[in-house]
């Protein structure tokens, strides 16, 4: 059962209600950062009269019923949408947010140069992997904690908040000390222990879609984060495995307007992994915004040909500047996506 509270609900009254519900032995989740406060009650077979009583409480705006396996992630919980705030950057509003940076932190020089260049190009968040999920155990695995230190230095120099992947549960605390937003990679979307631990940090999360995950599985992964009391969740479509090796993955732009209908969470698109080919990145960036994405995450390198990881899909800063300019132009001409 989900209670949508009034937007002006007194936090003390809310806490009193939560305490009473917990005293009843109910499992209760409170979401209060990204929009209208919401209380989730995890209990099956609660009597209808109980819902009626709760609906009459002055701080409760509505008892929301959801006929979906995911509940807290469902659009009906916050029809007006959730806004995720990473430092001063707000994701989920009209202005598209561009996250950019190298696939992998390789060296101080590479990262600082790239960070300064993406800021110049108009990006407002810096990406970069310190712990990398590599298909082969023999490939470069990232710089680890040294990479995190370099990201912190790049943030210091550019003012850009940082987004970086956390690969496993044992690193969650360490990565959370450095990162402004924690990325859960495609290969980890169903790592439920990781989802729970990341939720508990309270940090904003970028949840990539598993490349073989259905939209429903993806929203259920988001549900783990929400059920852990963290509503600072941004969904990221990054392509699914298709049948055609002509591109690295098949960027599922259907998913963008679809999840905007199904969920209140912001959604962004990764055209770099979604295509695997830098020539396709500008076009798919614009298509993503036209489809209703709240932003992009793009791999950028000062010397794409020399990138240690994912060079073929990395663009240079000049191309990013062009994308940022054109993305704003697209955004200006499109209406909000049509909601069913
Ligand atoms: C990445 O962002 O560099 C990455 C590894 O992405 P994904 O998890 O989507 O493959
Ligand atoms: Mn990459």
mmCIF file of C-alpha atoms and ligand atoms in Angstrom:
data_model
loop_
_atom_site.group_PDB
_atom_site.id
_atom_site.type_symbol
_atom_site.label_atom_id
_atom_site.label_comp_id
_atom_site.label_asym_id
_atom_site.label_seq_id
_atom_site.Cartn_x
_atom_site.Cartn_y
_atom_site.Cartn_z
ATOM 1 C CA UNK A 1 0.000 0.000 0.000
ATOM 2 C CA UNK A 2 1.327 3.476 -0.902
ATOM 3 C CA UNK A 3 0.347 6.680 0.873
ATOM 4 C CA UNK A 4 0.897 9.881 -1.024
ATOM 5 C CA UNK A 5 1.149 12.656 1.559
ATOM 6 C CA UNK A 6 0.214 16.280 1.124
ATOM 7 C CA UNK A 7 3.145 18.303 -0.178
ATOM 8 C CA UNK A 8 2.967 20.518 2.922
ATOM 9 C CA UNK A 9 2.715 17.558 5.354
ATOM 10 C CA UNK A 10 4.514 18.418 8.594
ATOM 11 C CA UNK A 11 7.608 16.159 8.892
ATOM 12 C CA UNK A 12 6.820 15.603 12.594
ATOM 13 C CA UNK A 13 3.310 14.399 11.781
ATOM 14 C CA UNK A 14 4.808 12.166 9.113
ATOM 15 C CA UNK A 15 7.265 10.693 11.573
ATOM 16 C CA UNK A 16 4.469 10.051 14.084
ATOM 17 C CA UNK A 17 2.523 8.145 11.458
ATOM 18 C CA UNK A 18 5.603 6.120 10.494
ATOM 19 C CA UNK A 19 6.196 5.219 14.145
ATOM 20 C CA UNK A 20 2.594 4.088 14.628
ATOM 21 C CA UNK A 21 2.733 1.940 11.475
ATOM 22 C CA UNK A 22 6.035 0.375 12.562
ATOM 23 C CA UNK A 23 4.601 -0.293 16.013
ATOM 24 C CA UNK A 24 1.919 -2.319 14.238
ATOM 25 C CA UNK A 25 4.756 -4.457 12.902
ATOM 26 C CA UNK A 26 4.493 -3.116 9.365
ATOM 27 C CA UNK A 27 7.512 -2.611 7.120
ATOM 28 C CA UNK A 28 7.506 1.053 6.158
ATOM 29 C CA UNK A 29 9.542 3.055 3.615
ATOM 30 C CA UNK A 30 9.607 6.849 3.481
ATOM 31 C CA UNK A 31 10.562 8.711 0.306
ATOM 32 C CA UNK A 32 10.911 12.411 0.881
ATOM 33 C CA UNK A 33 13.733 13.889 -1.198
ATOM 34 C CA UNK A 34 12.672 13.918 -4.835
ATOM 35 C CA UNK A 35 9.170 15.345 -4.589
ATOM 36 C CA UNK A 36 5.905 14.875 -2.727
ATOM 37 C CA UNK A 37 6.522 12.691 0.362
ATOM 38 C CA UNK A 38 5.428 9.109 0.032
ATOM 39 C CA UNK A 39 5.046 6.294 2.545
ATOM 40 C CA UNK A 40 5.214 2.703 1.314
ATOM 41 C CA UNK A 41 3.709 0.007 3.529
ATOM 42 C CA UNK A 42 4.829 -3.495 2.736
ATOM 43 C CA UNK A 43 2.028 -5.714 3.946
ATOM 44 C CA UNK A 44 -0.197 -8.153 2.135
ATOM 45 C CA UNK A 45 -3.852 -8.590 2.881
ATOM 46 C CA UNK A 46 -4.242 -5.386 4.862
ATOM 47 C CA UNK A 47 -7.962 -4.837 5.424
ATOM 48 C CA UNK A 48 -9.728 -2.253 3.236
ATOM 49 C CA UNK A 49 -10.952 -0.510 6.378
ATOM 50 C CA UNK A 50 -7.324 0.143 7.312
ATOM 51 C CA UNK A 51 -6.710 1.904 3.994
ATOM 52 C CA UNK A 52 -9.898 3.919 4.502
ATOM 53 C CA UNK A 53 -8.714 5.018 7.960
ATOM 54 C CA UNK A 54 -5.330 6.057 6.594
ATOM 55 C CA UNK A 55 -6.949 7.945 3.715
ATOM 56 C CA UNK A 56 -8.842 10.080 6.251
ATOM 57 C CA UNK A 57 -5.683 11.291 8.023
ATOM 58 C CA UNK A 58 -5.154 15.009 7.409
ATOM 59 C CA UNK A 59 -1.571 14.585 6.126
ATOM 60 C CA UNK A 60 -2.550 11.871 3.627
ATOM 61 C CA UNK A 61 -3.530 13.123 0.191
ATOM 62 C CA UNK A 62 -4.383 9.706 -1.235
ATOM 63 C CA UNK A 63 -3.942 5.974 -0.858
ATOM 64 C CA UNK A 64 -2.539 4.972 -4.234
ATOM 65 C CA UNK A 65 -3.337 1.577 -5.646
ATOM 66 C CA UNK A 66 -0.965 0.132 -8.226
ATOM 67 C CA UNK A 67 -1.615 -2.986 -10.255
ATOM 68 C CA UNK A 68 2.061 -3.549 -11.092
ATOM 69 C CA UNK A 69 4.849 -5.683 -9.581
ATOM 70 C CA UNK A 70 6.808 -2.509 -8.848
ATOM 71 C CA UNK A 71 5.015 -0.048 -6.586
ATOM 72 C CA UNK A 72 7.144 2.808 -5.303
ATOM 73 C CA UNK A 73 8.589 3.249 -8.796
ATOM 74 C CA UNK A 74 5.148 3.520 -10.414
ATOM 75 C CA UNK A 75 4.128 6.771 -12.040
ATOM 76 C CA UNK A 76 0.920 7.021 -10.015
ATOM 77 C CA UNK A 77 2.948 7.541 -6.840
ATOM 78 C CA UNK A 78 4.247 10.892 -8.100
ATOM 79 C CA UNK A 79 2.461 11.736 -11.356
ATOM 80 C CA UNK A 80 4.309 15.077 -11.442
ATOM 81 C CA UNK A 81 7.688 13.270 -11.544
ATOM 82 C CA UNK A 82 10.700 12.984 -9.271
ATOM 83 C CA UNK A 83 13.643 15.350 -9.369
ATOM 84 C CA UNK A 84 17.058 13.960 -8.486
ATOM 85 C CA UNK A 85 19.520 16.480 -7.170
ATOM 86 C CA UNK A 86 23.255 15.860 -7.542
ATOM 87 C CA UNK A 87 24.936 18.726 -5.754
ATOM 88 C CA UNK A 88 23.334 21.720 -7.512
ATOM 89 C CA UNK A 89 22.395 19.822 -10.685
ATOM 90 C CA UNK A 90 18.739 18.844 -10.960
ATOM 91 C CA UNK A 91 17.798 15.858 -13.121
ATOM 92 C CA UNK A 92 14.159 15.377 -14.068
ATOM 93 C CA UNK A 93 13.225 18.907 -15.074
ATOM 94 C CA UNK A 94 12.887 20.480 -18.488
ATOM 95 C CA UNK A 95 16.565 21.355 -18.965
ATOM 96 C CA UNK A 96 18.433 18.290 -20.294
ATOM 97 C CA UNK A 97 21.430 17.308 -18.181
ATOM 98 C CA UNK A 98 24.627 16.211 -19.922
ATOM 99 C CA UNK A 99 27.000 13.910 -18.047
ATOM 100 C CA UNK A 100 30.301 13.516 -19.873
ATOM 101 C CA UNK A 101 33.819 12.243 -19.388
ATOM 102 C CA UNK A 102 36.046 9.310 -20.175
ATOM 103 C CA UNK A 103 34.923 5.716 -19.971
ATOM 104 C CA UNK A 104 37.832 5.093 -17.613
ATOM 105 C CA UNK A 105 40.121 7.238 -15.522
ATOM 106 C CA UNK A 106 43.521 6.505 -17.071
ATOM 107 C CA UNK A 107 45.870 9.166 -15.724
ATOM 108 C CA UNK A 108 45.851 12.545 -14.018
ATOM 109 C CA UNK A 109 46.615 14.373 -17.258
ATOM 110 C CA UNK A 110 43.956 12.536 -19.273
ATOM 111 C CA UNK A 111 41.261 13.084 -16.661
ATOM 112 C CA UNK A 112 41.950 16.745 -15.863
ATOM 113 C CA UNK A 113 42.214 17.716 -19.523
ATOM 114 C CA UNK A 114 39.030 15.858 -20.355
ATOM 115 C CA UNK A 115 37.172 17.253 -17.337
ATOM 116 C CA UNK A 116 38.074 20.836 -18.233
ATOM 117 C CA UNK A 117 37.131 20.244 -21.860
ATOM 118 C CA UNK A 118 33.718 18.735 -21.081
ATOM 119 C CA UNK A 119 32.912 21.593 -18.733
ATOM 120 C CA UNK A 120 33.816 24.051 -21.500
ATOM 121 C CA UNK A 121 31.585 22.062 -23.857
ATOM 122 C CA UNK A 122 28.586 22.500 -21.525
ATOM 123 C CA UNK A 123 28.458 19.275 -19.509
ATOM 124 C CA UNK A 124 27.334 19.736 -15.899
ATOM 125 C CA UNK A 125 28.419 16.389 -14.409
ATOM 126 C CA UNK A 126 31.682 14.486 -14.907
ATOM 127 C CA UNK A 127 31.729 10.723 -15.482
ATOM 128 C CA UNK A 128 34.714 8.388 -15.247
ATOM 129 C CA UNK A 129 35.216 4.793 -14.164
ATOM 130 C CA UNK A 130 37.709 3.921 -11.435
ATOM 131 C CA UNK A 131 36.454 0.341 -11.018
ATOM 132 C CA UNK A 132 35.624 -1.151 -14.404
ATOM 133 C CA UNK A 133 33.433 -4.155 -15.206
ATOM 134 C CA UNK A 134 35.488 -5.794 -17.956
ATOM 135 C CA UNK A 135 34.318 -8.806 -19.897
ATOM 136 C CA UNK A 136 37.825 -10.276 -19.778
ATOM 137 C CA UNK A 137 39.767 -10.589 -16.522
ATOM 138 C CA UNK A 138 42.926 -9.735 -18.476
ATOM 139 C CA UNK A 139 41.671 -6.305 -19.619
ATOM 140 C CA UNK A 140 42.572 -3.106 -17.709
ATOM 141 C CA UNK A 141 40.389 -3.089 -14.593
ATOM 142 C CA UNK A 142 40.690 0.615 -13.747
ATOM 143 C CA UNK A 143 42.854 2.555 -11.282
ATOM 144 C CA UNK A 144 40.677 1.769 -8.258
ATOM 145 C CA UNK A 145 41.046 4.156 -5.316
ATOM 146 C CA UNK A 146 43.704 6.179 -7.152
ATOM 147 C CA UNK A 147 41.077 6.785 -9.835
ATOM 148 C CA UNK A 148 38.649 8.044 -7.188
ATOM 149 C CA UNK A 149 41.284 10.467 -5.879
ATOM 150 C CA UNK A 150 41.846 11.791 -9.385
ATOM 151 C CA UNK A 151 38.092 12.235 -9.866
ATOM 152 C CA UNK A 152 37.952 14.231 -6.623
ATOM 153 C CA UNK A 153 40.805 16.388 -7.880
ATOM 154 C CA UNK A 154 39.010 16.940 -11.193
ATOM 155 C CA UNK A 155 35.876 17.978 -9.291
ATOM 156 C CA UNK A 156 37.952 20.400 -7.251
ATOM 157 C CA UNK A 157 39.385 21.992 -10.386
ATOM 158 C CA UNK A 158 36.239 22.146 -12.496
ATOM 159 C CA UNK A 159 33.405 22.306 -9.953
ATOM 160 C CA UNK A 160 31.717 19.398 -11.768
ATOM 161 C CA UNK A 161 30.125 16.792 -9.462
ATOM 162 C CA UNK A 162 31.285 13.258 -10.243
ATOM 163 C CA UNK A 163 29.466 10.104 -11.293
ATOM 164 C CA UNK A 164 31.370 6.845 -11.009
ATOM 165 C CA UNK A 165 30.550 3.153 -10.993
ATOM 166 C CA UNK A 166 30.518 1.015 -7.885
ATOM 167 C CA UNK A 167 31.237 -2.529 -8.913
ATOM 168 C CA UNK A 168 30.720 -4.561 -5.783
ATOM 169 C CA UNK A 169 29.377 -4.405 -2.249
ATOM 170 C CA UNK A 170 32.807 -4.285 -0.628
ATOM 171 C CA UNK A 171 33.579 -0.927 -2.297
ATOM 172 C CA UNK A 172 30.292 0.877 -1.654
ATOM 173 C CA UNK A 173 31.490 2.902 1.346
ATOM 174 C CA UNK A 174 34.764 3.840 -0.297
ATOM 175 C CA UNK A 175 33.203 4.916 -3.604
ATOM 176 C CA UNK A 176 30.446 6.798 -1.742
ATOM 177 C CA UNK A 177 33.088 8.848 0.092
ATOM 178 C CA UNK A 178 34.255 10.271 -3.232
ATOM 179 C CA UNK A 179 31.310 10.147 -5.626
ATOM 180 C CA UNK A 180 28.415 12.586 -5.847
ATOM 181 C CA UNK A 181 26.371 9.979 -7.717
ATOM 182 C CA UNK A 182 26.879 6.212 -7.720
ATOM 183 C CA UNK A 183 26.537 4.367 -11.006
ATOM 184 C CA UNK A 184 25.238 0.814 -11.063
ATOM 185 C CA UNK A 185 26.411 -0.766 -14.286
ATOM 186 C CA UNK A 186 24.447 -2.800 -16.759
ATOM 187 C CA UNK A 187 26.105 -6.036 -15.633
ATOM 188 C CA UNK A 188 25.098 -5.351 -12.031
ATOM 189 C CA UNK A 189 21.505 -4.226 -12.488
ATOM 190 C CA UNK A 190 20.285 -7.405 -10.820
ATOM 191 C CA UNK A 191 22.941 -7.511 -8.103
ATOM 192 C CA UNK A 192 20.371 -7.174 -5.348
ATOM 193 C CA UNK A 193 22.897 -7.064 -2.499
ATOM 194 C CA UNK A 194 24.628 -4.160 -4.269
ATOM 195 C CA UNK A 195 21.314 -2.375 -4.869
ATOM 196 C CA UNK A 196 20.418 -2.597 -1.183
ATOM 197 C CA UNK A 197 23.802 -1.365 -0.040
ATOM 198 C CA UNK A 198 23.874 1.503 -2.504
ATOM 199 C CA UNK A 199 20.330 2.523 -1.495
ATOM 200 C CA UNK A 200 21.456 2.746 2.116
ATOM 201 C CA UNK A 201 24.133 5.353 1.311
ATOM 202 C CA UNK A 202 21.343 7.841 0.503
ATOM 203 C CA UNK A 203 23.447 9.073 -2.440
ATOM 204 C CA UNK A 204 21.912 9.734 -5.862
ATOM 205 C CA UNK A 205 22.088 6.632 -8.048
ATOM 206 C CA UNK A 206 22.404 6.190 -11.810
ATOM 207 C CA UNK A 207 20.815 2.824 -12.538
ATOM 208 C CA UNK A 208 21.799 1.457 -15.917
ATOM 209 C CA UNK A 209 19.501 -0.994 -17.627
ATOM 210 C CA UNK A 210 20.841 -4.533 -17.822
ATOM 211 C CA UNK A 211 21.565 -5.256 -21.469
ATOM 212 C CA UNK A 212 19.301 -8.287 -21.337
ATOM 213 C CA UNK A 213 16.776 -6.884 -18.866
ATOM 214 C CA UNK A 214 13.145 -6.194 -19.632
ATOM 215 C CA UNK A 215 11.729 -2.806 -18.732
ATOM 216 C CA UNK A 216 9.832 -4.446 -15.884
ATOM 217 C CA UNK A 217 13.007 -6.031 -14.474
ATOM 218 C CA UNK A 218 14.723 -2.658 -14.714
ATOM 219 C CA UNK A 219 11.915 -0.946 -12.795
ATOM 220 C CA UNK A 220 12.022 -3.726 -10.194
ATOM 221 C CA UNK A 221 15.747 -3.062 -9.767
ATOM 222 C CA UNK A 222 14.834 0.595 -9.192
ATOM 223 C CA UNK A 223 12.211 -0.631 -6.725
ATOM 224 C CA UNK A 224 15.003 -2.182 -4.618
ATOM 225 C CA UNK A 225 16.602 1.256 -4.325
ATOM 226 C CA UNK A 226 13.294 2.950 -3.525
ATOM 227 C CA UNK A 227 12.300 0.245 -1.034
ATOM 228 C CA UNK A 228 15.641 0.978 0.634
ATOM 229 C CA UNK A 229 14.374 4.529 1.247
ATOM 230 C CA UNK A 230 16.341 6.185 -1.569
ATOM 231 C CA UNK A 231 14.295 8.080 -4.147
ATOM 232 C CA UNK A 232 17.308 9.773 -5.749
ATOM 233 C CA UNK A 233 17.321 7.345 -8.655
ATOM 234 C CA UNK A 234 17.920 8.132 -12.320
ATOM 235 C CA UNK A 235 17.249 5.395 -14.882
ATOM 236 C CA UNK A 236 19.701 5.061 -17.775
ATOM 237 C CA UNK A 237 18.873 3.325 -21.046
ATOM 238 C CA UNK A 238 22.189 2.102 -22.517
ATOM 239 C CA UNK A 239 21.139 -0.364 -25.165
ATOM 240 C CA UNK A 240 20.157 -4.001 -25.119
ATOM 241 C CA UNK A 241 21.731 -6.940 -26.864
ATOM 242 C CA UNK A 242 20.361 -7.233 -30.373
ATOM 243 C CA UNK A 243 20.939 -9.759 -33.123
ATOM 244 C CA UNK A 244 23.045 -7.528 -35.348
ATOM 245 C CA UNK A 245 26.774 -7.072 -34.684
ATOM 246 C CA UNK A 246 26.762 -3.927 -36.872
ATOM 247 C CA UNK A 247 26.368 -1.899 -33.680
ATOM 248 C CA UNK A 248 27.611 -2.809 -30.191
ATOM 249 C CA UNK A 249 24.133 -2.810 -28.645
ATOM 250 C CA UNK A 250 20.670 -1.811 -29.815
ATOM 251 C CA UNK A 251 19.733 1.493 -28.202
ATOM 252 C CA UNK A 252 16.144 0.934 -27.100
ATOM 253 C CA UNK A 253 14.678 4.404 -27.410
ATOM 254 C CA UNK A 254 11.189 2.882 -27.119
ATOM 255 C CA UNK A 255 12.044 2.489 -23.468
ATOM 256 C CA UNK A 256 12.331 6.249 -22.921
ATOM 257 C CA UNK A 257 8.726 7.378 -23.429
ATOM 258 C CA UNK A 258 7.632 3.992 -22.048
ATOM 259 C CA UNK A 259 9.362 4.345 -18.677
ATOM 260 C CA UNK A 260 8.255 7.939 -18.498
ATOM 261 C CA UNK A 261 4.712 6.618 -18.620
ATOM 262 C CA UNK A 262 5.347 3.766 -16.214
ATOM 263 C CA UNK A 263 7.536 5.525 -13.660
ATOM 264 C CA UNK A 264 8.026 8.913 -12.029
ATOM 265 C CA UNK A 265 11.821 8.513 -12.056
ATOM 266 C CA UNK A 266 13.918 10.594 -14.457
ATOM 267 C CA UNK A 267 15.424 8.733 -17.399
ATOM 268 C CA UNK A 268 18.594 9.506 -19.328
ATOM 269 C CA UNK A 269 20.249 7.818 -22.312
ATOM 270 C CA UNK A 270 23.783 6.547 -22.957
ATOM 271 C CA UNK A 271 24.314 6.773 -26.725
ATOM 272 C CA UNK A 272 27.982 5.722 -26.362
ATOM 273 C CA UNK A 273 27.465 2.145 -25.143
ATOM 274 C CA UNK A 274 24.119 2.047 -26.961
ATOM 275 C CA UNK A 275 25.814 2.326 -30.344
ATOM 276 C CA UNK A 276 29.487 1.547 -29.795
ATOM 277 C CA UNK A 277 30.320 3.862 -32.714
ATOM 278 C CA UNK A 278 31.238 7.519 -32.245
ATOM 279 C CA UNK A 279 29.707 8.563 -35.577
ATOM 280 C CA UNK A 280 26.286 7.516 -34.299
ATOM 281 C CA UNK A 281 26.527 9.321 -30.966
ATOM 282 C CA UNK A 282 25.374 12.824 -32.068
ATOM 283 C CA UNK A 283 22.303 11.541 -33.918
ATOM 284 C CA UNK A 284 21.210 9.203 -31.143
ATOM 285 C CA UNK A 285 21.781 11.940 -28.537
ATOM 286 C CA UNK A 286 19.300 14.183 -30.320
ATOM 287 C CA UNK A 287 16.877 11.301 -30.841
ATOM 288 C CA UNK A 288 17.024 10.505 -27.117
ATOM 289 C CA UNK A 289 16.090 14.052 -26.133
ATOM 290 C CA UNK A 290 13.330 14.113 -28.733
ATOM 291 C CA UNK A 291 11.998 10.864 -27.235
ATOM 292 C CA UNK A 292 11.731 12.548 -23.837
ATOM 293 C CA UNK A 293 15.004 11.742 -22.067
ATOM 294 C CA UNK A 294 15.962 14.081 -19.216
ATOM 295 C CA UNK A 295 19.598 13.958 -20.245
ATOM 296 C CA UNK A 296 22.535 12.040 -21.638
ATOM 297 C CA UNK A 297 25.656 10.296 -20.414
ATOM 298 C CA UNK A 298 28.358 10.443 -23.075
ATOM 299 C CA UNK A 299 31.901 9.084 -23.240
ATOM 300 C CA UNK A 300 34.371 11.811 -24.171
ATOM 301 C CA UNK A 301 38.150 11.630 -24.442
ATOM 302 C CA UNK A 302 40.664 14.318 -25.388
ATOM 303 C CA UNK A 303 42.305 11.764 -27.655
ATOM 304 C CA UNK A 304 39.586 9.215 -28.467
ATOM 305 C CA UNK A 305 41.899 7.096 -30.623
ATOM 306 C CA UNK A 306 44.272 6.661 -27.677
ATOM 307 C CA UNK A 307 41.596 5.755 -25.080
ATOM 308 C CA UNK A 308 42.450 2.602 -23.118
ATOM 309 C CA UNK A 309 38.790 1.548 -22.947
ATOM 310 C CA UNK A 310 35.849 2.170 -25.305
ATOM 311 C CA UNK A 311 37.782 4.463 -27.666
ATOM 312 C CA UNK A 312 35.700 3.478 -30.679
ATOM 313 C CA UNK A 313 32.594 4.989 -29.084
ATOM 314 C CA UNK A 314 34.308 7.984 -27.460
ATOM 315 C CA UNK A 315 33.825 11.425 -28.982
ATOM 316 C CA UNK A 316 36.089 14.453 -28.708
ATOM 317 C CA UNK A 317 35.159 17.606 -26.751
ATOM 318 C CA UNK A 318 34.332 19.625 -29.900
ATOM 319 C CA UNK A 319 31.720 17.032 -30.874
ATOM 320 C CA UNK A 320 30.297 17.198 -27.353
ATOM 321 C CA UNK A 321 29.976 20.989 -27.576
ATOM 322 C CA UNK A 322 28.064 20.535 -30.804
ATOM 323 C CA UNK A 323 25.772 17.929 -29.218
ATOM 324 C CA UNK A 324 25.056 20.186 -26.220
ATOM 325 C CA UNK A 325 24.095 23.058 -28.514
ATOM 326 C CA UNK A 326 21.859 20.897 -30.697
ATOM 327 C CA UNK A 327 20.297 19.097 -27.725
ATOM 328 C CA UNK A 328 19.131 22.449 -26.370
ATOM 329 C CA UNK A 329 17.679 23.325 -29.767
ATOM 330 C CA UNK A 330 15.772 20.003 -29.893
ATOM 331 C CA UNK A 331 14.512 20.490 -26.366
ATOM 332 C CA UNK A 332 13.204 23.937 -27.268
ATOM 333 C CA UNK A 333 11.022 22.617 -30.063
ATOM 334 C CA UNK A 334 9.532 19.538 -28.449
ATOM 335 C CA UNK A 335 6.591 19.425 -26.128
ATOM 336 C CA UNK A 336 6.561 17.167 -23.072
ATOM 337 C CA UNK A 337 6.177 13.533 -24.171
ATOM 338 C CA UNK A 338 2.604 12.412 -24.579
ATOM 339 C CA UNK A 339 1.394 10.477 -21.532
ATOM 340 C CA UNK A 340 -1.321 7.910 -21.946
HETATM 341 C C1 LIG B 1 30.342 2.524 -18.504
HETATM 342 O O1 LIG B 1 29.536 3.426 -18.267
HETATM 343 O O2 LIG B 1 31.545 2.721 -18.815
HETATM 344 C C2 LIG B 1 29.839 1.122 -18.519
HETATM 345 C C3 LIG B 1 30.649 0.104 -18.270
HETATM 346 O O3 LIG B 1 28.546 1.061 -18.835
HETATM 347 P P1 LIG B 1 27.535 -0.198 -18.889
HETATM 348 O O4 LIG B 1 27.441 -0.693 -17.478
HETATM 349 O O5 LIG B 1 26.273 0.427 -19.390
HETATM 350 O O6 LIG B 1 28.120 -1.205 -19.839
HETATM 351 MN MN1 LIG B 2 32.578 2.530 -21.227
#
